[in-house]
XYZ file of C-alpha atoms in Angstrom:
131
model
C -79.352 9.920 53.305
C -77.003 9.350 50.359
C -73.983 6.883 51.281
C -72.280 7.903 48.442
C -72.040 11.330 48.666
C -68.934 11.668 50.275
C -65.296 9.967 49.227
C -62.372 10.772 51.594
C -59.745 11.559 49.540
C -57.103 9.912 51.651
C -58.955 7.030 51.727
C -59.328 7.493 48.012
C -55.077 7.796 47.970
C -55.003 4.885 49.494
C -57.300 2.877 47.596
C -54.991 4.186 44.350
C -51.748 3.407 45.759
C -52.999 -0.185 47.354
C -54.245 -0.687 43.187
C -50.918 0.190 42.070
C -49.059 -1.711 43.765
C -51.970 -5.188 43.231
C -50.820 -4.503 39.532
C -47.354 -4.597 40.021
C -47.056 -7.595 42.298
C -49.524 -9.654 39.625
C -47.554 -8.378 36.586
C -43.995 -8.947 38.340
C -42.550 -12.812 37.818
C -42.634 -15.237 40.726
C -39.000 -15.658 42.474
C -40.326 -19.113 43.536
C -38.374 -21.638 40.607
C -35.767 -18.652 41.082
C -35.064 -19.099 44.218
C -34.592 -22.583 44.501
C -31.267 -21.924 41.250
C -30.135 -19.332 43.312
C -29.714 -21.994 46.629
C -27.007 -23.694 45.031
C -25.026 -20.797 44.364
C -25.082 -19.634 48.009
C -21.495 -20.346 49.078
C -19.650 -20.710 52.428
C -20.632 -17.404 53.834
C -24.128 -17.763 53.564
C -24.148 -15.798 49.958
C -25.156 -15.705 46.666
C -21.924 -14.396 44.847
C -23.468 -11.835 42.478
C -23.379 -7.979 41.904
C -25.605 -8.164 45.160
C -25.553 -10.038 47.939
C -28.223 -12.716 49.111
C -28.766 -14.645 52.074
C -30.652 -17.297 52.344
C -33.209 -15.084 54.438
C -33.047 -13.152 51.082
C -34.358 -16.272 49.207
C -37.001 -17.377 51.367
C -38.384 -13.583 51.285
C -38.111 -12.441 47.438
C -39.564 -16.422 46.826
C -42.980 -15.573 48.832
C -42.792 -11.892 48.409
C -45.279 -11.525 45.046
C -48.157 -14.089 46.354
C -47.309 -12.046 50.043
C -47.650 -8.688 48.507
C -50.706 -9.611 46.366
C -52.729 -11.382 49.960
C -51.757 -7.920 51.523
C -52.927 -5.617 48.831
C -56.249 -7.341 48.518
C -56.665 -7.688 52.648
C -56.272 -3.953 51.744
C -58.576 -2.862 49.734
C -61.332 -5.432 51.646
C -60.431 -3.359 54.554
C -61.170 0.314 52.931
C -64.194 -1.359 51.642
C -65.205 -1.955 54.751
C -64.314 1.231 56.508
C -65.636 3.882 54.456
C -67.646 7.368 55.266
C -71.366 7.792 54.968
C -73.902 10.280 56.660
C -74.047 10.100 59.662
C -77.839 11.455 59.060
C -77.401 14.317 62.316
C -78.672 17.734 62.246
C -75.933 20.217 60.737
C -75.857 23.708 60.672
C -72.794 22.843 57.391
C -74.296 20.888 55.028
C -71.482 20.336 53.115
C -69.680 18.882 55.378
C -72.089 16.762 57.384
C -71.180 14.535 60.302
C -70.214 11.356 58.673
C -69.710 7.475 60.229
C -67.796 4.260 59.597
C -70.530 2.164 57.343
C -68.595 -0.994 59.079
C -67.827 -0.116 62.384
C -70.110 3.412 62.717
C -67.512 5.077 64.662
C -66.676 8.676 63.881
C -65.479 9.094 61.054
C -62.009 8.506 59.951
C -63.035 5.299 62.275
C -60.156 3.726 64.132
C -59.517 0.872 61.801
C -59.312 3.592 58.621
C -56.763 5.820 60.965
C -54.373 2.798 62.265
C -54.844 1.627 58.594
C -53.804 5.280 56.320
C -50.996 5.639 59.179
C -49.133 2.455 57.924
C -48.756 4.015 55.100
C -47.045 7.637 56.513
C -48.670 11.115 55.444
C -50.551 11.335 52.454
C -48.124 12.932 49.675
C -48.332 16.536 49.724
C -50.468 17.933 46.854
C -48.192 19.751 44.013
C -48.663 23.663 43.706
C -49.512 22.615 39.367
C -52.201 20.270 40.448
């Protein structure tokens, strides 16, 4: 039986796009020291009088949102480490497309953890008619 035979390629999508966005949130600056200059410009509303407007909600999100984005991305990519296809190892009439398992869990696969997991993330993008 060869584990590695198979890659889903939504899982594979997802493993991209959860990569993507781990090097964005580490190469994007902290709002944490940024934050706390912004706090004394909130005024009586509740605002930050700039172009946009900021609530303090605003502040305490965009000052935890990089180290919150880059726990989330890795808790990610643990998880589709995890949950990934192998042979199942059955009897099959197709061999090239055998019955495959959840190495973690050995549910059916896509397991239930991989499906609740890809549908956070909404339908896979539609492949382009060039690629």
């Amino acid at each position: 039986m060869n584990d590695d035979l198979y890659e889903d390629p939504i899982r594979q999508r997802l493993r991209e796009h959860l990569e993507a966005m781990l090097v964005r949130a580490d190469k994007a600056a902290s709002w944490r020291e940024e934050t706390g200059r912004l706090r004394g410009l909130v005024n009586h509303d509740g605002f930050v009088p700039i172009r946009t407007r900021l609530s303090t909600e605003d502040l305490d999100f965009l000052a935890d949102a990089r180290d919150d984005l880059l726990t989330f991305t890795e808790l990610g990519l643990r998880l589709l480490d995890l949950h990934q296809p192998r042979d199942a190892g059955g009897i099959t009439s197709d061999h090239a497309h055998p019955i495959l398992r959840c190495r973690s869990c050995m549910w059916r696969w896509p397991c239930p953890t991989f499906r609740a997991f890809s549908d956070s993330f909404g339908p896979p993008p539609a492949l382009s008619e060039s690629a």
